[in-house]
XYZ file of C-alpha atoms in Angstrom:
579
model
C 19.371 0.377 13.025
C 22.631 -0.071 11.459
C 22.499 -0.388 7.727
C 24.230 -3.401 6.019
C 25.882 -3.332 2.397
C 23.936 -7.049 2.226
C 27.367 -8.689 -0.316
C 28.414 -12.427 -0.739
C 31.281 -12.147 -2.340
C 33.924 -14.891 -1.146
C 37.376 -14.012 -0.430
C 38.791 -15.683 -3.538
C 36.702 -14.855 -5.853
C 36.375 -11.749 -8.225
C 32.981 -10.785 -10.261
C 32.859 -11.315 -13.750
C 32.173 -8.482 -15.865
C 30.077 -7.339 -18.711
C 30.829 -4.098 -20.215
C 27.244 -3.505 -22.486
C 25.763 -2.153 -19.026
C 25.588 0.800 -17.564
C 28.013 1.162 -14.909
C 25.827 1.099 -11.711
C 23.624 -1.641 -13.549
C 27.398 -3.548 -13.809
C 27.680 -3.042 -10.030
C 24.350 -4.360 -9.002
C 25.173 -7.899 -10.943
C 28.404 -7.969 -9.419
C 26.940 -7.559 -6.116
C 24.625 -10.459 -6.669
C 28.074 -12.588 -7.800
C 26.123 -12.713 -11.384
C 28.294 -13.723 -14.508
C 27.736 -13.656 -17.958
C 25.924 -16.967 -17.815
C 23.598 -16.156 -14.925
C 23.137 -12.492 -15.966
C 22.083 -14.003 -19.399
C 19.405 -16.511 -17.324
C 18.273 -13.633 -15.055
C 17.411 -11.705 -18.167
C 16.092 -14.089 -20.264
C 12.179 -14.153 -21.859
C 12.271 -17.929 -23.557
C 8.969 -19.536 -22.422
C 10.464 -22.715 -23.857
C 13.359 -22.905 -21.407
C 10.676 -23.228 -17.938
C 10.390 -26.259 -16.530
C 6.741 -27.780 -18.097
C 4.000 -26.276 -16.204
C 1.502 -29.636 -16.565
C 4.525 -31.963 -15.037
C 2.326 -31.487 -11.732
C 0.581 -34.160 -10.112
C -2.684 -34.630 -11.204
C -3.013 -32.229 -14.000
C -3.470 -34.699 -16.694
C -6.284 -36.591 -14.316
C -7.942 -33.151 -13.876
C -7.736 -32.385 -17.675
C -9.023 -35.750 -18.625
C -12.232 -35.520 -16.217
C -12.735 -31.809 -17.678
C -13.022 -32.949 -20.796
C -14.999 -35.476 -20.462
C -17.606 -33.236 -18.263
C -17.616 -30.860 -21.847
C -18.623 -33.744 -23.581
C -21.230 -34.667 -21.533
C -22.375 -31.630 -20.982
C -21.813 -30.830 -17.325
C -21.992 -28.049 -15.328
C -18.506 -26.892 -14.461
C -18.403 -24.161 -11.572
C -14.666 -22.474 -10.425
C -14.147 -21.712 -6.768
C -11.780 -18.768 -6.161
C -10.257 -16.962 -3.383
C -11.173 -13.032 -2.520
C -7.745 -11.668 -2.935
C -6.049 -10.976 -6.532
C -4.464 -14.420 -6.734
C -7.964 -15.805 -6.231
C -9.703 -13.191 -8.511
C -7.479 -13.061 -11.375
C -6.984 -17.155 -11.293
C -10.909 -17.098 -11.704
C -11.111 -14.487 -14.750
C -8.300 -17.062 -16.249
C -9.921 -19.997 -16.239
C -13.524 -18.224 -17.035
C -11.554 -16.446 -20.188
C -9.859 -19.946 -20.926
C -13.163 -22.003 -20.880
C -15.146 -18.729 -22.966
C -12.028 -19.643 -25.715
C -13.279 -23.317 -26.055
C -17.060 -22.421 -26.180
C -18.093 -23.440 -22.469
C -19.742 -21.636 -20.031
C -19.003 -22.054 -16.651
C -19.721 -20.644 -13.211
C -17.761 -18.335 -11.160
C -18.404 -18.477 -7.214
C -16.384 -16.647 -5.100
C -16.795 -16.835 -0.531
C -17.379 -13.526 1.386
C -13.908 -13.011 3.473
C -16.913 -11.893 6.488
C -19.360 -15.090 6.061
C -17.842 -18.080 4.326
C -14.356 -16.954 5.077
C -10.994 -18.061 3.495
C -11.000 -21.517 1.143
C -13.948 -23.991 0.211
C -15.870 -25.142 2.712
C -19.013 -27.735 2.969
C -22.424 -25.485 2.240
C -20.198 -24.035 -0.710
C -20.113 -27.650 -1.953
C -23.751 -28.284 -1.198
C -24.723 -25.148 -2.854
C -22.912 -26.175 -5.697
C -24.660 -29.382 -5.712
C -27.848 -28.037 -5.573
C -26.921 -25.342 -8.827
C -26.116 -28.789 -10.675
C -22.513 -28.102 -10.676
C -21.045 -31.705 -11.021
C -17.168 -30.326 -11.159
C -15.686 -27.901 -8.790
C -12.562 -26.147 -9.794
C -11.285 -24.048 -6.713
C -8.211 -21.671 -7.545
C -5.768 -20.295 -4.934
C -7.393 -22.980 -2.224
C -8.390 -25.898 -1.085
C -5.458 -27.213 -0.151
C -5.983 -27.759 3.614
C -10.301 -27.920 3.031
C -11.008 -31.694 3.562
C -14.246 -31.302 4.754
C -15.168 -29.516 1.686
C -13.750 -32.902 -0.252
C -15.204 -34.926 1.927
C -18.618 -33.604 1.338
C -18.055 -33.108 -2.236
C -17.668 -37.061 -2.618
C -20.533 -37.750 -0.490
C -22.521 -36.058 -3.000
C -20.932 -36.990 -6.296
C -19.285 -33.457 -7.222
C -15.372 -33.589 -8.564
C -13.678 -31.348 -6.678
C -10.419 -30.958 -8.479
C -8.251 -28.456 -6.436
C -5.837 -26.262 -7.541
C -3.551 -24.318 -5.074
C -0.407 -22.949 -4.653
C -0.440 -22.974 -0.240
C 1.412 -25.092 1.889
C -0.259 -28.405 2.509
C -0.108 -28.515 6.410
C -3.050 -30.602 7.229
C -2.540 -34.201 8.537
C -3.798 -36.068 5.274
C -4.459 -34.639 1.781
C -7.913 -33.553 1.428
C -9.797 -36.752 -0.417
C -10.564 -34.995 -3.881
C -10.689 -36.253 -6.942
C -7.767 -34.003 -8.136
C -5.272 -31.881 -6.424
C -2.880 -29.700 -8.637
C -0.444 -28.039 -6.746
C 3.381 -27.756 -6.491
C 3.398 -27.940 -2.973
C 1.701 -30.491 -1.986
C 3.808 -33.331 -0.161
C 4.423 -35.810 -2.397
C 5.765 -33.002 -5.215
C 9.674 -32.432 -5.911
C 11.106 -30.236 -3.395
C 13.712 -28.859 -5.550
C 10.641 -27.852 -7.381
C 11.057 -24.302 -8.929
C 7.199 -24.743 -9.960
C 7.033 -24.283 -6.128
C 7.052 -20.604 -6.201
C 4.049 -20.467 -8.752
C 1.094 -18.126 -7.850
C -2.315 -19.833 -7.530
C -3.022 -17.886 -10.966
C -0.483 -19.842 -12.986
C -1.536 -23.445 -11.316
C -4.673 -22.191 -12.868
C -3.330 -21.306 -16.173
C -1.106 -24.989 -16.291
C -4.230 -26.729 -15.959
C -5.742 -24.758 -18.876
C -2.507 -25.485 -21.067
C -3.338 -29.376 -20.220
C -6.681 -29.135 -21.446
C -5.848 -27.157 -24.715
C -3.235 -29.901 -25.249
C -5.432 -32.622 -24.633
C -8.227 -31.047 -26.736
C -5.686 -30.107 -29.980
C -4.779 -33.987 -29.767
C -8.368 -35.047 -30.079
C -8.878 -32.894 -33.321
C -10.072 -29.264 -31.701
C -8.406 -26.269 -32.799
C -7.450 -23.850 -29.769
C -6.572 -20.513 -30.129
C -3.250 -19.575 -28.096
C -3.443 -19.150 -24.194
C -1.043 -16.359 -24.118
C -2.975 -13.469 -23.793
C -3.871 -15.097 -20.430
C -0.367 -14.340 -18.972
C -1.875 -10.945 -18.327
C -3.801 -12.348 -15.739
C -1.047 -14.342 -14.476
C 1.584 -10.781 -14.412
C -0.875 -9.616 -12.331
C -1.665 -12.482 -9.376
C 1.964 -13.316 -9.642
C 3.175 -9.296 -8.759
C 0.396 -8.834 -6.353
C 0.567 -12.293 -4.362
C 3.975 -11.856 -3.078
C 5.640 -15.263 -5.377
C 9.228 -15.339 -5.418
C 10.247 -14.393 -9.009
C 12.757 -17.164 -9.484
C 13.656 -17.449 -13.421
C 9.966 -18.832 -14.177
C 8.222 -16.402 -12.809
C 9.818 -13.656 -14.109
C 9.814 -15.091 -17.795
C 5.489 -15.288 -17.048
C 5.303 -11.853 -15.540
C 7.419 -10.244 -18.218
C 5.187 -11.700 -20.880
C 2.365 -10.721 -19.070
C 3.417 -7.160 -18.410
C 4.602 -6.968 -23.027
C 0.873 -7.581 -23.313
C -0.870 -5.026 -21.535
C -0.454 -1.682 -23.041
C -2.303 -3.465 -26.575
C -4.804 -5.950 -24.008
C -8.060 -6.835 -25.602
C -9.513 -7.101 -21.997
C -11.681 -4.393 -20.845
C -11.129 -4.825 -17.167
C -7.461 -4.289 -17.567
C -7.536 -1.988 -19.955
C -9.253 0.170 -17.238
C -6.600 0.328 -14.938
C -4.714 2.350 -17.281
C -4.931 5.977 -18.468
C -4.393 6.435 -22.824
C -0.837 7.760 -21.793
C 0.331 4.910 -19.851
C -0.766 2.623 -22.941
C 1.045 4.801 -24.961
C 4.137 4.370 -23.155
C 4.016 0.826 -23.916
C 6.339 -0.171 -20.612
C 4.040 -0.949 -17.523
C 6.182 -1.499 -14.466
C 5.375 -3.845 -11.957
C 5.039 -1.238 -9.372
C 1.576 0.138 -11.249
C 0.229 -4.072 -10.407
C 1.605 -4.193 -6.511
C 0.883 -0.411 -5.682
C -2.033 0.376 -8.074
C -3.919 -2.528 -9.508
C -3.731 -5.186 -6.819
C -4.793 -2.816 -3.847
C -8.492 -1.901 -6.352
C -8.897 -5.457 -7.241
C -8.514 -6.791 -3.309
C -10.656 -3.390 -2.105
C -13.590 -5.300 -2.624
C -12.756 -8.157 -0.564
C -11.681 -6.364 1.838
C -14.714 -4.131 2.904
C -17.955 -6.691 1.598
C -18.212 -9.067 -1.507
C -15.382 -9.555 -4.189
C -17.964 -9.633 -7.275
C -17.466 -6.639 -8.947
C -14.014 -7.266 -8.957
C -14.291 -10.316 -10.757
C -16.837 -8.819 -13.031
C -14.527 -6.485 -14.459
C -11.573 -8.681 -15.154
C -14.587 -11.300 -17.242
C -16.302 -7.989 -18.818
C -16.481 -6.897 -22.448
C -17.741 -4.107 -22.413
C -15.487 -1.026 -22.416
C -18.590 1.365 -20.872
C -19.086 -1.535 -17.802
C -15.709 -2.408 -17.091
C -15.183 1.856 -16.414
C -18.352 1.422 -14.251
C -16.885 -1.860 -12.093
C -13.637 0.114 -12.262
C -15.215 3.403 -10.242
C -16.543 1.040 -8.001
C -13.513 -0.312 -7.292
C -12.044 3.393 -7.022
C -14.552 4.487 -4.582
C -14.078 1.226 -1.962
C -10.372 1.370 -2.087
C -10.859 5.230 -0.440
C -13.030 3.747 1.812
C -10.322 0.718 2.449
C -7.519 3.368 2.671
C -9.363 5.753 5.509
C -10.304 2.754 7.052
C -7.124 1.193 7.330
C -5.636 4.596 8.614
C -7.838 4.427 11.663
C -6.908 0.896 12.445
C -3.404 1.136 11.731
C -2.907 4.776 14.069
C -4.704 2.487 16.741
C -2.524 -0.605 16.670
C 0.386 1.607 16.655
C -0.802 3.446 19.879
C -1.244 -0.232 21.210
C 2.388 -1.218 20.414
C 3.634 1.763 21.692
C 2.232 1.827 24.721
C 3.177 -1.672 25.477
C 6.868 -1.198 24.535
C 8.765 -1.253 28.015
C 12.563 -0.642 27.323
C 13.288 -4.282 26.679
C 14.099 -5.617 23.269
C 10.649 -5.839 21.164
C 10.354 -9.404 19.803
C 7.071 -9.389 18.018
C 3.693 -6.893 17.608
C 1.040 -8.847 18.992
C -2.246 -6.635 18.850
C -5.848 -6.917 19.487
C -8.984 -4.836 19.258
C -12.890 -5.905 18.980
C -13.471 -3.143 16.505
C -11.036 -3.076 14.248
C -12.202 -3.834 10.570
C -11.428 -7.570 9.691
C -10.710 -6.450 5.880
C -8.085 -4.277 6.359
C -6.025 -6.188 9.296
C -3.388 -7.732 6.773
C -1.984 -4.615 5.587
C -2.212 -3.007 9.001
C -0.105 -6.207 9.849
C 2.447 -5.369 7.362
C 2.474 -1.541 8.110
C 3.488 -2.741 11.291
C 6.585 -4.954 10.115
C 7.263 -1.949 8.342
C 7.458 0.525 11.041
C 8.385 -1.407 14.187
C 10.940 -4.248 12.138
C 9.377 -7.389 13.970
C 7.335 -9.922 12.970
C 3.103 -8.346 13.356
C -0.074 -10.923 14.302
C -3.312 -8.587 14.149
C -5.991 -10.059 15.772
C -9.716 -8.710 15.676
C -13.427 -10.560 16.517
C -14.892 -12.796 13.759
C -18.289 -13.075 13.047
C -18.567 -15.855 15.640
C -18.911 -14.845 19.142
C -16.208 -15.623 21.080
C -13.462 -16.190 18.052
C -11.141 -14.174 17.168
C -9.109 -14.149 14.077
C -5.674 -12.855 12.844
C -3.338 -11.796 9.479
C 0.275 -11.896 10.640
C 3.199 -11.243 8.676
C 6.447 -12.209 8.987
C 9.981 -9.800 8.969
C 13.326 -10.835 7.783
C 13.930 -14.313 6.914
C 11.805 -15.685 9.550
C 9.194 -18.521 8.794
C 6.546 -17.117 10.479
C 4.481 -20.235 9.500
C 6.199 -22.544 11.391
C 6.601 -20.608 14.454
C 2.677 -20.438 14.239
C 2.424 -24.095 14.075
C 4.002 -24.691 17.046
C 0.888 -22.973 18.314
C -2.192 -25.063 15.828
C -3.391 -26.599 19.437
C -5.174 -23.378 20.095
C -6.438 -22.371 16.855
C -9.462 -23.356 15.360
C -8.294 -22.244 11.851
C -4.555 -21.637 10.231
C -2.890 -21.360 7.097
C -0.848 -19.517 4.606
C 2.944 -19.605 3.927
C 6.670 -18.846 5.666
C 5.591 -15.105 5.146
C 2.410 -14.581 6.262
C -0.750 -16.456 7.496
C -4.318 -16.002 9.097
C -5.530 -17.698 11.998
C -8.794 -18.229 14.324
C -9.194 -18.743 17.996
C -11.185 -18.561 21.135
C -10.156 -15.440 22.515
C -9.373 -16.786 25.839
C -6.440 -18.489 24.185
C -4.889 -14.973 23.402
C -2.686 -14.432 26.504
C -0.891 -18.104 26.226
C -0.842 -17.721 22.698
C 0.967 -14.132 23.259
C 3.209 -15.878 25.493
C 3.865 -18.722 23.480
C 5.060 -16.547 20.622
C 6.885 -14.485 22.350
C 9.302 -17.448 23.744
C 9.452 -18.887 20.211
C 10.427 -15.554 18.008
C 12.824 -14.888 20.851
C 14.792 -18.297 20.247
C 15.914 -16.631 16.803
C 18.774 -14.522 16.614
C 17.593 -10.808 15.725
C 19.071 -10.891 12.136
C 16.760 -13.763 11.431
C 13.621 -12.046 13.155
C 13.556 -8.491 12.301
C 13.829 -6.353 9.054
C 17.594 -5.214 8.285
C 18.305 -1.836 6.459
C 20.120 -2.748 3.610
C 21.022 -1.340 0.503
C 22.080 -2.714 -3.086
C 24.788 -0.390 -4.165
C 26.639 2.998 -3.603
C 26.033 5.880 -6.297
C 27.086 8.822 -7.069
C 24.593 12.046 -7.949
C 26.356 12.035 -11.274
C 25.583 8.423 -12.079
C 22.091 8.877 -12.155
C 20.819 9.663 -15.843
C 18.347 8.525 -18.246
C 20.295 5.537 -19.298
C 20.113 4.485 -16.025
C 16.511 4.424 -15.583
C 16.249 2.881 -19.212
C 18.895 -0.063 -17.583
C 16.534 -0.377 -14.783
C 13.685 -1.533 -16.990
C 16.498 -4.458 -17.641
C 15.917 -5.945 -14.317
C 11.977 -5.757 -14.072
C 9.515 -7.542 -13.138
C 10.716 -6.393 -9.327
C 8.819 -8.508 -6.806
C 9.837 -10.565 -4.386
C 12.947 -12.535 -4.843
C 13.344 -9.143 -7.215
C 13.442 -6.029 -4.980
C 13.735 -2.868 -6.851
C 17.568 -1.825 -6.383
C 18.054 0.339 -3.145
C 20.431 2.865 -3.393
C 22.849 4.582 -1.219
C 24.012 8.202 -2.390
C 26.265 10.377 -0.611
C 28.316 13.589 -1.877
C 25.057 15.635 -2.212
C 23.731 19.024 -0.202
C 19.985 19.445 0.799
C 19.031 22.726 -1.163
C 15.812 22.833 0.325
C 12.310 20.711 0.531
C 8.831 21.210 0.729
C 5.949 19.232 3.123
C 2.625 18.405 1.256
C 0.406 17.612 3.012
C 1.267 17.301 6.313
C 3.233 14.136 5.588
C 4.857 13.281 2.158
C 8.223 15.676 1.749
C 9.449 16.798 -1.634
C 12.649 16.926 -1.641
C 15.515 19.183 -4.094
C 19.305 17.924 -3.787
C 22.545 18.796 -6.207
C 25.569 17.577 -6.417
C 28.522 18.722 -4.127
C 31.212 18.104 -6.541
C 29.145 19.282 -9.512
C 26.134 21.999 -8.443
C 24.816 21.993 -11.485
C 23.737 18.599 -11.233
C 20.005 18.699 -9.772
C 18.034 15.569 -8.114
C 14.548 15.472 -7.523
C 12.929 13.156 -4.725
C 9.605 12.158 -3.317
C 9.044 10.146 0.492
C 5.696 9.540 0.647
C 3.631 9.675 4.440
C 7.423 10.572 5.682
C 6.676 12.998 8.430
C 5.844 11.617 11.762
C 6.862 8.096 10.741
C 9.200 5.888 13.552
C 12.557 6.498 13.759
C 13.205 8.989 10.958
C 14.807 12.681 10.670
C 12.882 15.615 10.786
C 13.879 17.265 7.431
C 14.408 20.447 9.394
C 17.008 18.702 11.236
C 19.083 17.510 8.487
C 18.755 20.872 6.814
C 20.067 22.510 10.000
C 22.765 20.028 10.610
C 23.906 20.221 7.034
C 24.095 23.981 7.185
C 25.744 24.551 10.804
C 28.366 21.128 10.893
C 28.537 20.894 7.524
C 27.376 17.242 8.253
C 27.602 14.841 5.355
C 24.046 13.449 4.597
C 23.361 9.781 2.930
C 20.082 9.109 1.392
C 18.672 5.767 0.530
C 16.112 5.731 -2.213
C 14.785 3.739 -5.755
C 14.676 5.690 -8.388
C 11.753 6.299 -10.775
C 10.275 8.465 -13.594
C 7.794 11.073 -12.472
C 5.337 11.642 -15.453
C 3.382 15.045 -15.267
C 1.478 17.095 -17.640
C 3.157 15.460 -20.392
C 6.456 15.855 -19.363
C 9.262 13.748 -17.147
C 12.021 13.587 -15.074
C 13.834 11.752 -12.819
C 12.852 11.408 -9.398
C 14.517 9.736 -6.138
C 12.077 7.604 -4.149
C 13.282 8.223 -1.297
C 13.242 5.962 1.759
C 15.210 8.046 4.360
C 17.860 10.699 4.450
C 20.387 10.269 7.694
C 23.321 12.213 9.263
């Protein structure tokens, strides 16, 4: 695939320049047609500059009937998804309430028996535990039933959510708190809040509320933490208010006075005092969603509310020893989809992967979704049997700038179940609907042109071997939280040799490079799971090439600190090396 230099410059006009930055750091703002007054925005930490957070719909209703339930003493229960959204917007709200004295419930669904959102017998077994609110986090938006039922009984379900409303009618409950819902502005930038910090707006209502009636409420930032976390591992688009939340988040954890996130991290990566968001997306949020993934989500959610240093380590191995589980797991389903795709692929242009097997683990079929946009470029639905004979159900996950949700929609005649967002979704459906729906896909990704549809190679900026130095890497830290909306700067690099590399494993590649106009300048790089994957060089290849043509090589990579026995150095996270 050819790789794009992704630029917008127009013809007429030049980038404006800042000279306090490191060269390549200069380059990457220019490239994203950045002045001094957007470069000043896109760096910016002022809390006090976002748009209000309680200017939702509904927030000051929900806050007001909250209230009231403390003062009559009412049970309050909150409802949260399985995934880290769900399970850190639950530890929010059940830190928030512990702040103002009350004690409320925490109930979170099985993703293998109640499945995704609120649903009726989660209301009636609410009613029956003498909850008389419902908070749900990070769903409920397309659940009327659940509402339904809820008023038939006399709970308040006030909903909080951050998904798509695509059902019909608003579900009838007596709150709804999200910025997507239909009648919100669409110009919006609240839009692109996780679930987590619709959560953590409804908590600054009721703290406002409560310190105009007299109370005295400590301060709800140390619950950013929380929201750093759902926000980095649910995929939001870091516009300018999300990355002022994360950032905030992120300052707070190396000194956090909660347990369960003080777990994730080793005494040395406190010290440091800089967590990037690579340790939530690659490290945190794949433990915290293990659980989910393979049985119940509780132990999870137990060590984000914990308190005590000695439990949260024992939730923590827990969560260790499930996401090895979830990880061999996932390799077996993932190798067997691939063989599936493979062997289906016929010479013509591949639109979509569209794959299906009885057996495969239902926990683990969204990542194998997106391992699959990874490797094959196109737009992956993963289907597998639910619980219910006869139904199957599916993660898909979109590629490029394809809405993936609305190409699925076209299709909500045959499921029995659908939501999510333009990027991904889950579905469920009678399995004899498979082969239309495989058709029907198939003739709607195809209407797209292939830019749209598929992943493009791209890269941020050119730079030399000598460019890359500890000030650099320091710069870098500039431009974090990276996320989406935020990728982590992709580099191109030519003008280097390939002194030699080493295979660990039998599939991540170590590689050792040095500059061609200045030897003395050494690189070190890392591709992880490189060997064997589609569509890359062998690395005996290059090396062969390089030494018999004198071939020039280019290597795309991020770039990173490697932290080892104490010590550091630079290292090249390197995506692919090409002739």
């Amino acid at each position: 695939m050819q790789t794009t230099h992704s630029t917008h410059h127009s013809q007429n006009q030049k980038p404006q320049t800042t000279p306090k930055f490191h060269p390549v750091i200069q380059r990457i703002f220019d490239k994203r047609e950045m002045g001094p007054k957007e470069i000043a925005e896109f760096l910016s930490w002022d809390l006090k500059s976002m748009p209000s957070l309680t200017s939702m719909k509904d927030v000051q209703k929900a806050s007001t009937r909250i209230i009231q339930a403390i003062e009559n003493n009412e049970k309050i229960a909150i409802y949260g998804d399985y995934d880290v959204d769900g399970t850190t917007s639950c530890a929010l709200l059940y830190h928030f309430f512990k702040m103002i004295d009350i004690e409320v419930g925490l109930i979170q669904p099985s993703r293998f028996i109640e499945g995704y959102g609120i649903h009726p017998p989660s209301i009636d077994k609410a009613h029956e535990e003498g909850y008389k609110i419902v908070i749900t986090v990070d769903c409920g938006i397309t659940n009327n039933e659940a509402a339904t039922r809820a008023k038939e009984i006399g709970i308040d379900l006030i909903i909080t959510d951050h998904h798509k409303d695509a059902r019909d009618e608003m579900p009838d409950a007596f709150a709804i708190v999200n910025p997507n819902r239909r009648d919100e502005p669409k110009d919006s930038e609240l839009k692109a809040l996780a679930g987590v910090t619709v959560g953590f707006a409804l908590a600054v209502q009721i703290r406002e509320d409560l310190i105009a009636a007299g109370r005295k409420i400590p301060s709800l930032y140390p619950l950013l933490q929380f929201a750093a976390i759902g926000t980095i591992c649910d995929l939001a688009k870091l516009n300018p208010t999300n990355l002022k939340i994360v950032r905030h988040g992120l300052k707070q954890i190396p000194s956090t006075e909660y347990p369960g996130i003080r777990a994730f991290f080793s005494p040395e990566e406190r010290e440091r005092g800089f967590v990037p968001s690579e340790k939530l997306s690659f490290n945190i949020g794949p433990l915290i969603n293990s659980k989910g993934r393979l049985d119940h989500p509780e132990k999870a959610l137990q060590l984000l509310t914990i308190e005590d240093d000695k439990k949260a380590f024992e939730y923590y191995s827990h969560l260790e020893i499930c996401n090895n589980e979830r990880k061999f797991i996932q390799a077996e389903v993932f190798n067997s989809a691939k063989e599936q795709v493979l062997k289906n692929l016929n010479g013509s242009e591949h639109i979509v992967s569209i794959v299906y097997s009885p057996d495969w683990h239902e926990g683990v079929i969204g990542i194998v979704a997106s391992k699959l946009v990874e490797t094959f470029k196109v737009p992956a639905i993963v289907f597998t049997n639910a619980e219910e004979k006869g139904v199957i159900k599916a993660s898909a996950r979109s590629a490029g700038d394809l809405n993936l949700f609305d190409c699925l929609n076209e299709n909500a005649d045959l499921f029995l179940k659908f939501g999510g967002h333009k990027a991904a979704a889950g579905l469920s459906m009678p399995v004899e609907n498979l082969s239309q729906f495989k058709e029907n896909m198939l003739s709607t990704i195809a209407k797209f042109p292939a830019i749209q549809r598929t992943v493009q190679s791209y890269y941020d900026v050119e730079i030399g071997p000598e460019e890359i130095n500890p000030r650099l890497l320091k710069e870098l830290e500039l431009l974090e939280p990276f996320g989406m909306g935020n990728q982590k700067p992709i580099f191109k690099m030519k003008g280097f040799r390939l002194d030699n590399y080493d295979i660990l494993k039998d599939v991540h590649v170590r590689w050792s490079l040095s500059s061609l106009n200045d030897p003395s300048t050494k690189l070190k790089g890392i591709s992880f799971n490189y060997i064997g994957k589609w569509g890359i060089e062998d690395p005996q290849d290059l090396y062969n090439a390089q030494e018999r043509n004198g071939d020039e090589l280019t290597a795309y990579f991020t770039l990173g600190v490697n932290h080892f026995r104490g010590n550091q150095y630079i290292q090249l996270m390197i995506e692919r090396i090409e002739l």
